[in-house]
Coordinates of C-alpha atoms and ligand atoms in Angstrom, one line a residue:
M1 CA 4.4 15.8 -43.2
A2 CA 6.7 17.4 -40.6
R3 CA 5.2 20.8 -41.3
T4 CA 1.6 19.7 -40.9
L5 CA 2.6 18.2 -37.6
L6 CA 4.3 21.5 -36.6
V7 CA 1.2 23.5 -37.6
A8 CA -1.1 21.1 -35.6
I9 CA 0.9 21.3 -32.5
A10 CA 1.2 25.1 -32.8
S11 CA -2.6 25.5 -33.3
I12 CA -3.3 23.2 -30.1
Y13 CA -0.8 25.2 -28.2
L14 CA -2.3 28.5 -29.3
L15 CA -5.8 27.3 -28.3
A16 CA -4.4 26.2 -24.8
T17 CA -2.8 29.4 -24.1
P18 CA -4.9 32.3 -25.4
A19 CA -2.2 34.8 -24.0
L20 CA 0.2 33.6 -26.6
A21 CA -2.5 33.8 -29.4
R22 CA -1.2 37.1 -30.7
W23 CA 2.0 35.3 -31.7
S24 CA 1.9 33.4 -34.9
A25 CA 2.8 29.7 -35.0
W26 CA 5.8 30.7 -36.9
D27 CA 7.1 33.0 -34.2
L28 CA 6.5 30.3 -31.5
F29 CA 8.8 27.7 -33.3
V30 CA 11.3 29.8 -35.3
P31 CA 11.2 33.3 -33.9
A32 CA 14.6 34.1 -35.7
K33 CA 13.1 34.1 -39.2
N34 CA 10.3 36.2 -40.5
P35 CA 7.3 34.5 -42.1
A36 CA 8.1 35.5 -45.8
D37 CA 11.6 33.8 -45.4
I38 CA 10.1 30.7 -43.9
L39 CA 7.5 30.3 -46.5
S40 CA 10.2 30.9 -49.2
D41 CA 12.3 28.3 -47.6
I42 CA 9.6 25.7 -47.6
A43 CA 8.7 26.4 -51.2
V44 CA 12.3 25.9 -52.3
S45 CA 12.7 22.8 -50.3
E46 CA 9.6 21.4 -52.0
G47 CA 11.0 22.2 -55.3
R48 CA 8.7 25.1 -56.0
P49 CA 10.0 28.6 -56.8
P50 CA 8.9 31.0 -54.1
F51 CA 6.6 32.9 -56.4
G52 CA 4.9 35.7 -54.7
F53 CA 6.2 35.3 -51.2
Q54 CA 8.4 38.2 -51.7
D55 CA 5.3 40.4 -51.7
L56 CA 4.8 39.5 -48.0
A57 CA 8.0 41.3 -47.2
Q58 CA 7.1 44.5 -48.8
P59 CA 6.8 47.5 -46.5
E60 CA 3.5 49.1 -47.0
S61 CA 5.2 52.5 -46.2
A62 CA 6.8 52.5 -49.7
S63 CA 3.4 53.5 -51.0
R64 CA 3.1 57.2 -51.7
F65 CA -0.8 57.3 -51.8
G66 CA -2.1 53.9 -50.5
H67 CA -2.2 54.6 -46.8
G68 CA -4.3 56.7 -44.6
E69 CA -7.8 55.9 -43.6
V70 CA -9.9 53.6 -45.7
K71 CA -13.1 55.5 -46.6
S72 CA -14.5 53.0 -49.0
S73 CA -14.1 49.3 -48.7
R74 CA -16.3 48.9 -51.7
P75 CA -14.6 50.9 -54.2
L76 CA -16.3 52.0 -57.4
I77 CA -14.0 52.7 -60.4
G78 CA -15.4 54.9 -63.2
I79 CA -14.1 54.1 -66.7
L80 CA -14.5 56.7 -69.5
T81 CA -16.0 55.1 -72.5
Q82 CA -14.3 55.6 -76.0
P83 CA -16.0 56.6 -79.1
C84 CA -16.2 54.1 -81.9
S85 CA -17.7 54.2 -85.4
L86 CA -18.9 51.2 -87.4
C87 CA -19.4 49.3 -84.1
P88 CA -22.7 48.6 -82.6
G89 CA -23.0 51.4 -80.2
R90 CA -22.1 55.0 -79.6
S91 CA -19.0 54.2 -77.3
Y92 CA -17.4 51.0 -75.8
I93 CA -15.3 49.9 -73.0
S94 CA -13.0 46.9 -73.4
A95 CA -13.9 44.3 -70.8
G96 CA -10.2 43.9 -69.8
Y97 CA -10.3 47.1 -67.8
V98 CA -13.5 45.9 -66.0
K99 CA -11.8 42.7 -64.9
W100 CA -8.6 44.3 -64.1
I101 CA -10.3 46.3 -61.3
E102 CA -12.5 43.5 -60.3
A103 CA -9.3 41.3 -59.6
A104 CA -8.4 44.0 -57.1
G105 CA -11.9 44.3 -55.3
G106 CA -13.3 47.3 -57.4
R107 CA -16.4 47.5 -59.5
A108 CA -16.6 49.3 -62.7
V109 CA -19.0 52.3 -63.6
P110 CA -19.1 53.3 -67.2
I111 CA -18.9 57.1 -67.7
R112 CA -20.0 58.1 -71.1
F113 CA -18.0 61.0 -72.5
Y114 CA -21.2 62.5 -74.0
D115 CA -23.0 62.6 -70.8
S116 CA -24.2 66.1 -69.6
D117 CA -22.0 67.9 -67.1
R118 CA -24.5 67.3 -64.4
E119 CA -24.4 63.5 -65.0
L120 CA -20.6 63.5 -65.4
H121 CA -20.3 65.4 -62.0
R122 CA -22.9 63.0 -60.3
L123 CA -20.9 60.0 -61.5
F124 CA -17.5 61.7 -60.4
K125 CA -18.9 62.1 -56.9
S126 CA -20.1 58.5 -56.7
V127 CA -17.0 56.8 -57.9
N128 CA -13.6 56.5 -55.9
A129 CA -11.3 56.5 -59.0
L130 CA -11.1 56.9 -62.7
I131 CA -9.8 55.0 -65.6
F132 CA -8.8 56.7 -68.9
P133 CA -8.6 53.6 -71.0
G134 CA -6.7 52.8 -74.0
G135 CA -8.3 53.5 -77.5
L136 CA -8.2 55.0 -80.9
T137 CA -9.6 58.4 -80.3
W138 CA -7.8 61.4 -81.9
L139 CA -7.0 63.5 -78.8
W140 CA -7.7 67.0 -80.2
L141 CA -8.0 69.5 -77.4
D142 CA -11.4 70.6 -78.6
S143 CA -12.8 67.1 -79.1
P144 CA -15.9 66.1 -77.0
Y145 CA -13.8 63.2 -75.7
V146 CA -10.9 65.4 -74.5
I147 CA -13.3 68.1 -73.0
A148 CA -15.2 65.5 -71.0
A149 CA -11.9 64.0 -69.7
R150 CA -10.8 67.4 -68.8
K151 CA -13.7 68.1 -66.6
L152 CA -13.3 64.8 -64.8
Y153 CA -9.4 65.4 -64.4
N154 CA -10.0 69.0 -63.1
W155 CA -12.4 67.7 -60.5
A156 CA -10.1 65.0 -59.5
V157 CA -7.3 67.6 -59.1
E158 CA -9.7 69.7 -56.8
E159 CA -10.5 66.7 -54.7
N160 CA -6.8 65.9 -54.1
E161 CA -6.1 69.5 -53.3
A162 CA -9.0 69.4 -50.7
G163 CA -7.4 66.3 -49.2
N164 CA -9.6 63.8 -50.7
P165 CA -7.6 61.2 -52.4
F166 CA -8.9 60.4 -55.9
P167 CA -6.7 58.4 -58.3
I168 CA -6.6 58.3 -62.1
H169 CA -5.1 55.5 -64.1
G170 CA -4.4 56.2 -67.8
A171 CA -3.7 53.4 -70.0
C172 CA -2.1 53.6 -73.4
L173 CA -4.1 56.4 -75.0
G174 CA -5.3 57.3 -71.6
H175 CA -1.6 57.7 -70.6
Q176 CA -1.1 60.1 -73.5
L177 CA -4.3 61.9 -72.4
L178 CA -3.0 62.6 -69.0
Q179 CA 0.0 64.5 -70.5
I180 CA -2.3 66.4 -72.9
L181 CA -4.5 67.6 -70.2
V182 CA -1.9 69.2 -68.3
S183 CA 0.1 70.7 -71.0
N184 CA -2.5 71.6 -73.6
V185 CA 0.0 70.6 -76.2
S186 CA -1.6 69.5 -79.4
R187 CA -1.3 65.6 -80.0
D188 CA 0.4 66.4 -83.1
D189 CA 3.1 68.1 -81.4
L190 CA 3.3 66.0 -78.2
L191 CA 3.3 62.7 -79.9
V192 CA 5.7 61.0 -82.3
R193 CA 5.1 57.8 -84.3
T194 CA 6.2 54.6 -82.7
D195 CA 6.4 51.2 -84.1
A196 CA 5.1 49.4 -81.0
V197 CA 1.8 47.8 -82.2
S198 CA 1.5 44.2 -80.7
H199 CA 4.9 44.6 -79.0
P200 CA 5.5 42.9 -75.7
T201 CA 8.7 44.3 -74.5
T202 CA 10.7 45.8 -71.5
L203 CA 10.4 48.9 -69.1
K204 CA 13.7 50.7 -68.4
L205 CA 12.9 51.9 -64.9
T206 CA 14.2 55.2 -63.7
E207 CA 15.4 56.1 -60.2
A208 CA 12.0 57.6 -59.5
A209 CA 10.4 54.2 -59.9
A210 CA 11.6 53.0 -56.5
A211 CA 9.4 55.5 -54.6
S212 CA 6.4 55.0 -56.8
E213 CA 3.0 53.6 -56.3
Y214 CA 3.1 51.0 -59.0
F215 CA 6.8 49.9 -58.6
G216 CA 7.6 51.0 -55.0
T217 CA 6.0 47.9 -53.5
I218 CA 6.2 45.2 -56.4
A219 CA 8.1 42.1 -55.7
P220 CA 11.8 42.5 -56.5
D221 CA 12.0 39.8 -59.0
L222 CA 9.2 41.7 -61.0
V223 CA 11.5 44.7 -61.0
K224 CA 14.1 42.7 -62.6
K225 CA 11.9 40.8 -65.0
L226 CA 10.1 43.9 -66.3
Q227 CA 13.5 45.2 -67.4
D228 CA 14.7 41.9 -68.8
S229 CA 14.2 41.2 -72.5
H230 CA 14.2 37.4 -71.6
Y231 CA 10.7 38.0 -70.2
N232 CA 9.2 40.9 -72.2
I233 CA 6.0 41.0 -69.9
A234 CA 5.2 44.8 -70.6
M235 CA 2.5 44.6 -73.4
E236 CA 2.8 47.6 -75.8
N237 CA 0.3 48.3 -78.4
H238 CA 0.4 51.8 -79.8
E239 CA 1.2 53.9 -82.9
Y240 CA 2.2 56.8 -81.0
G241 CA 4.3 57.9 -77.9
V242 CA 5.7 60.6 -76.0
P243 CA 9.6 60.9 -76.2
P244 CA 11.3 61.9 -73.1
H245 CA 13.0 65.0 -74.5
H246 CA 9.4 66.5 -74.8
Y247 CA 9.7 67.0 -71.1
D248 CA 12.5 69.4 -71.6
R249 CA 10.6 71.2 -74.4
W250 CA 7.5 71.5 -72.4
P251 CA 8.7 72.0 -68.7
I252 CA 5.2 72.0 -67.6
L253 CA 5.2 68.2 -67.9
K254 CA 8.3 67.8 -65.9
D255 CA 6.5 69.7 -63.1
A256 CA 3.4 67.6 -63.5
Y257 CA 4.8 64.1 -63.9
R258 CA 7.7 61.8 -62.8
I259 CA 9.0 59.6 -65.6
L260 CA 9.1 56.0 -64.0
S261 CA 10.1 54.1 -67.1
T262 CA 10.9 54.6 -70.8
T263 CA 10.8 51.9 -73.6
V264 CA 12.4 51.6 -77.1
D265 CA 10.2 50.6 -79.9
R266 CA 11.2 48.2 -82.7
N267 CA 12.6 51.3 -84.6
G268 CA 15.1 52.5 -82.0
T269 CA 12.6 55.3 -80.7
E270 CA 12.5 55.9 -77.0
Y271 CA 9.2 56.8 -75.4
I272 CA 7.9 57.3 -72.0
S273 CA 6.2 54.2 -70.8
T274 CA 5.2 54.8 -67.2
I275 CA 4.5 58.2 -65.4
E276 CA 3.2 59.2 -62.0
S277 CA 2.1 62.6 -61.0
T278 CA 4.4 64.7 -58.8
K279 CA 1.5 65.7 -56.7
Y280 CA -1.5 63.6 -57.0
P281 CA -2.4 59.7 -57.4
F282 CA -2.4 59.9 -61.2
F283 CA -0.7 57.1 -63.0
G284 CA 0.0 56.4 -66.8
T285 CA 1.2 53.4 -68.4
Q286 CA 1.8 53.6 -72.2
W287 CA 1.7 49.7 -71.8
H288 CA -1.3 47.5 -70.8
P289 CA -1.2 46.0 -67.4
E290 CA -4.9 45.0 -67.9
K291 CA -4.1 42.7 -71.0
P292 CA -2.2 39.7 -69.9
P293 CA -4.9 37.8 -67.9
Y294 CA -7.9 38.9 -69.9
E295 CA -6.9 39.4 -73.7
F296 CA -6.1 36.5 -76.0
S297 CA -6.9 37.4 -79.5
D298 CA -3.8 39.4 -80.0
K299 CA -1.4 36.3 -79.8
T300 CA 1.6 38.5 -78.8
I301 CA 0.2 39.2 -75.4
P302 CA 2.1 37.7 -72.7
H303 CA 0.5 35.4 -70.3
S304 CA 3.2 34.1 -68.2
I305 CA 2.8 34.0 -64.5
D306 CA 5.1 37.2 -64.1
A307 CA 2.9 39.1 -66.6
I308 CA -0.2 38.0 -64.6
R309 CA 1.6 39.1 -61.2
V310 CA 2.4 42.5 -62.7
S311 CA -1.3 43.0 -63.9
Q312 CA -2.6 42.0 -60.4
H313 CA -0.1 44.0 -58.5
T314 CA -0.9 47.2 -60.5
A315 CA -4.5 46.6 -60.1
N316 CA -4.0 46.2 -56.3
A317 CA -1.8 49.4 -55.9
F318 CA -4.4 51.4 -57.9
V319 CA -7.5 50.2 -56.2
E320 CA -6.0 50.5 -52.8
V321 CA -5.6 54.2 -53.3
A322 CA -9.3 54.2 -54.5
R323 CA -10.2 52.9 -50.9
R324 CA -9.0 56.4 -49.6
S325 CA -11.7 58.2 -51.6
S326 CA -14.8 59.0 -49.7
H327 CA -17.0 59.3 -52.7
R328 CA -20.1 57.3 -52.8
P329 CA -23.4 57.0 -54.6
E330 CA -26.4 58.8 -53.0
S331 CA -28.4 55.5 -52.5
D332 CA -27.9 51.9 -52.9
E333 CA -30.6 52.2 -55.8
E334 CA -28.3 54.5 -57.7
E335 CA -25.2 52.4 -57.1
L336 CA -27.0 49.4 -58.7
A337 CA -28.1 51.5 -61.6
M338 CA -24.8 52.9 -62.3
L339 CA -22.7 49.7 -62.1
I340 CA -21.7 48.1 -65.5
Y341 CA -23.5 45.0 -64.8
S342 CA -26.6 46.1 -66.4
D343 CA -24.8 46.1 -69.7
V344 CA -24.3 42.9 -71.6
P345 CA -20.6 42.2 -72.7
I346 CA -20.2 41.0 -76.3
F347 CA -17.5 38.3 -77.2
T348 CA -16.3 40.4 -80.0
A349 CA -13.1 38.3 -80.7
R350 CA -15.4 35.5 -81.7
F351 CA -16.4 37.4 -84.8
D352 CA -13.3 39.6 -85.3
A353 CA -10.3 37.3 -84.4
I354 CA -10.7 35.5 -87.7
E355 CA -8.6 38.5 -89.1
E356 CA -5.3 37.6 -88.5
S357 CA -4.1 41.0 -87.5
Y358 CA -6.9 41.5 -85.0
D359 CA -5.8 43.4 -81.9
G360 CA -9.1 44.5 -80.5
P361 CA -10.7 43.5 -77.3
D362 CA -11.8 39.8 -76.7
I363 CA -14.8 41.1 -74.9
T364 CA -16.5 44.5 -75.3
Y365 CA -19.3 46.5 -73.6
F366 CA -21.0 48.7 -76.1
F367 CA -23.2 51.6 -75.0
D368 CA -26.2 53.3 -76.5
V369 CA -26.6 50.7 -79.0
E370 CA -30.1 52.0 -80.0
D371 CA -28.7 55.4 -80.7
R372 CA -26.6 54.1 -83.5
K373 CA -28.2 55.6 -86.8
G374 CA -31.6 54.6 -85.3
Q375 CA -30.8 50.9 -85.8
N376 CA -30.5 48.1 -83.3
P377 CA -27.7 46.1 -84.5
F378 CA -28.7 43.1 -82.2
P379 CA -32.4 42.7 -83.4
S380 CA -32.5 39.1 -82.2
G381 CA -30.0 38.6 -79.5
P382 CA -26.3 39.1 -79.4
F383 CA -25.6 37.4 -82.8
P384 CA -27.3 39.5 -85.2
S385 CA -29.0 38.2 -88.3
D386 CA -29.5 41.3 -90.2
G387 CA -32.9 41.7 -89.0
G388 CA -33.9 38.3 -89.8
K389 CA -33.1 38.6 -93.5
D390 CA -30.0 36.4 -93.5
E391 CA -30.8 33.6 -91.2
N392 CA -27.7 31.8 -92.3
A393 CA -25.4 34.7 -91.5
T394 CA -21.9 33.3 -90.4
A395 CA -19.6 35.0 -87.9
S396 CA -17.6 35.9 -90.8
D397 CA -20.6 38.0 -92.3
Y398 CA -21.2 39.5 -88.9
A399 CA -17.5 40.6 -88.7
K400 CA -17.8 42.2 -92.0
S401 CA -20.7 44.2 -90.7
Y402 CA -19.6 45.0 -87.2
R403 CA -15.9 45.3 -86.6
V404 CA -14.2 46.2 -83.5
G405 CA -10.4 46.9 -84.1
R406 CA -8.5 47.6 -87.3
S407 CA -11.3 47.4 -89.5
Y408 CA -13.2 50.4 -88.2
G409 CA -10.2 52.7 -88.7
M410 CA -9.0 52.1 -85.1
P411 CA -5.8 50.1 -86.0
S412 CA -4.3 49.8 -82.5
T413 CA -3.9 51.3 -78.9
F414 CA -7.3 50.3 -77.6
Ligands
LIG1 C1 -5.4 74.3 -70.8 O1 -6.8 74.6 -71.3 C2 -7.8 74.6 -70.4 C3 -9.2 74.7 -71.1 O2 -9.0 75.5 -72.3 C4 -7.5 75.8 -69.4 O3 -8.5 75.8 -68.3 C5 -6.2 75.5 -68.7 O4 -5.7 76.4 -67.9 C6 -5.0 75.2 -69.7 N1 -3.8 74.9 -69.0 C7 -2.6 75.3 -69.4 C8 -1.4 74.7 -68.8 O5 -2.5 76.1 -70.3
LIG2 C1 11.6 54.7 -87.9 O1 12.8 55.5 -87.8 C2 13.1 56.3 -89.1 C3 14.2 56.9 -88.9 O2 14.6 57.6 -87.7 C4 11.9 57.2 -89.2 O3 12.0 58.0 -90.3 C5 10.6 56.5 -89.2 O4 9.5 57.4 -89.2 C6 10.3 55.5 -88.2 N1 9.2 54.9 -88.2 C7 8.3 54.7 -87.1 C8 7.2 53.9 -87.4 O5 8.5 55.0 -86.0
LIG3 C1 -30.3 29.0 -95.1 O1 -29.8 27.6 -95.2 C2 -30.7 26.6 -95.5 C3 -30.0 25.2 -95.6 O2 -28.9 25.3 -96.2 C4 -31.5 26.9 -96.9 O3 -32.4 25.8 -97.1 C5 -32.1 28.3 -96.7 O4 -32.7 28.6 -97.9 C6 -31.0 29.4 -96.3 N1 -31.7 30.5 -96.2 C7 -31.2 31.7 -96.8 C8 -32.0 33.0 -96.4 O5 -30.4 31.9 -97.5

């Protein structure tokens, strides 16, 4: 009550004296304290924890890449599709990545890894950032997937070298891909087995984390919680990882990336869990910041407010760098055509989550469905009925035919 009155008086006072309008109401009445502390005090006095208010106190200057002129206030984020087999389409994107960037004011543009060079380049020049998502693709150096990723990566390097910021976020498999692309080390040599499927756990932050894009401006309580096994808010889901000593074995990796965190798997194997490029706005997380708010099938995914805050913070940090990119589509028409919204997401968990071990996406975008062995697996809408032959097909029948996740040989790390 007292606070409402205070704000009301302050508003009247501001209206009456325009010269003072540049001062906030808080400054007028309690000039000795900064706004974040005051909001925090109020939250505490009302019995609420001061969640989030620490963010207000974070200096923007702690960001390495998220400053400078904003060149795109409508950032488009390219997401490289993943190959899949026995799924209704030639490639897919887990909707979690789409929503993760949407939460930060970005919009997704699917980039098919089998697109022509010309199309890859057109899309690259249209988007403001790139995501290499998680997945189960074998990252052989000569695979079409890695070759397409390398083209995009090289263009991103060129742009950054030319002074046009262009960020890349690699998650899980995408984090491994970033390290394969700079080193050309075979995945068989670079990666070791880890016991980290469906493993919510901690990050052990290094000194370099303090000056990094994702951790430099994160709320101080989250820095503590990310490292505290009482919370376990970093969601790991992978069968392979890069051990830190591989940066000594291949020094080119040390030149290219700063290790921001490591994590220990269930088996005691330490692997690199977060990296940031030494030169460019390229960020890699072996863990999944995009899962906590959007993925529920895998019951081990954390959904606490802290896990959500980490997700939102990293999305904001990433998309804020994307706003520094000057890329844009050639026309509004092209922009509309390339956005992911023309594709219909499928609620895959509805069919697959009946499997106890399912750790695939809750919601999935499939691309080029009609190219799949000449068959359209959705002949009568999103819930197929085997071309009408089995009108009583259940979700379970469907799941047997079209699996996303373990059942099509893609057991984790999506
Ligand atoms: C890795 O391979 C690519 C393509 O084969 C080549 O252009 C690049 O220079 C190589 N990088 C290193 C560090 O060997
Ligand atoms: C667990 O550790 C043992 C001993 O170091 C190793 O032989 C095994 O491959 C590890 N398993 C996994 C899944 O990492
Ligand atoms: C579907 O179920 C209905 C009702 O149980 C049954 O009459 C019909 O024969 C079934 N159709 C097929 C193709 O099995």
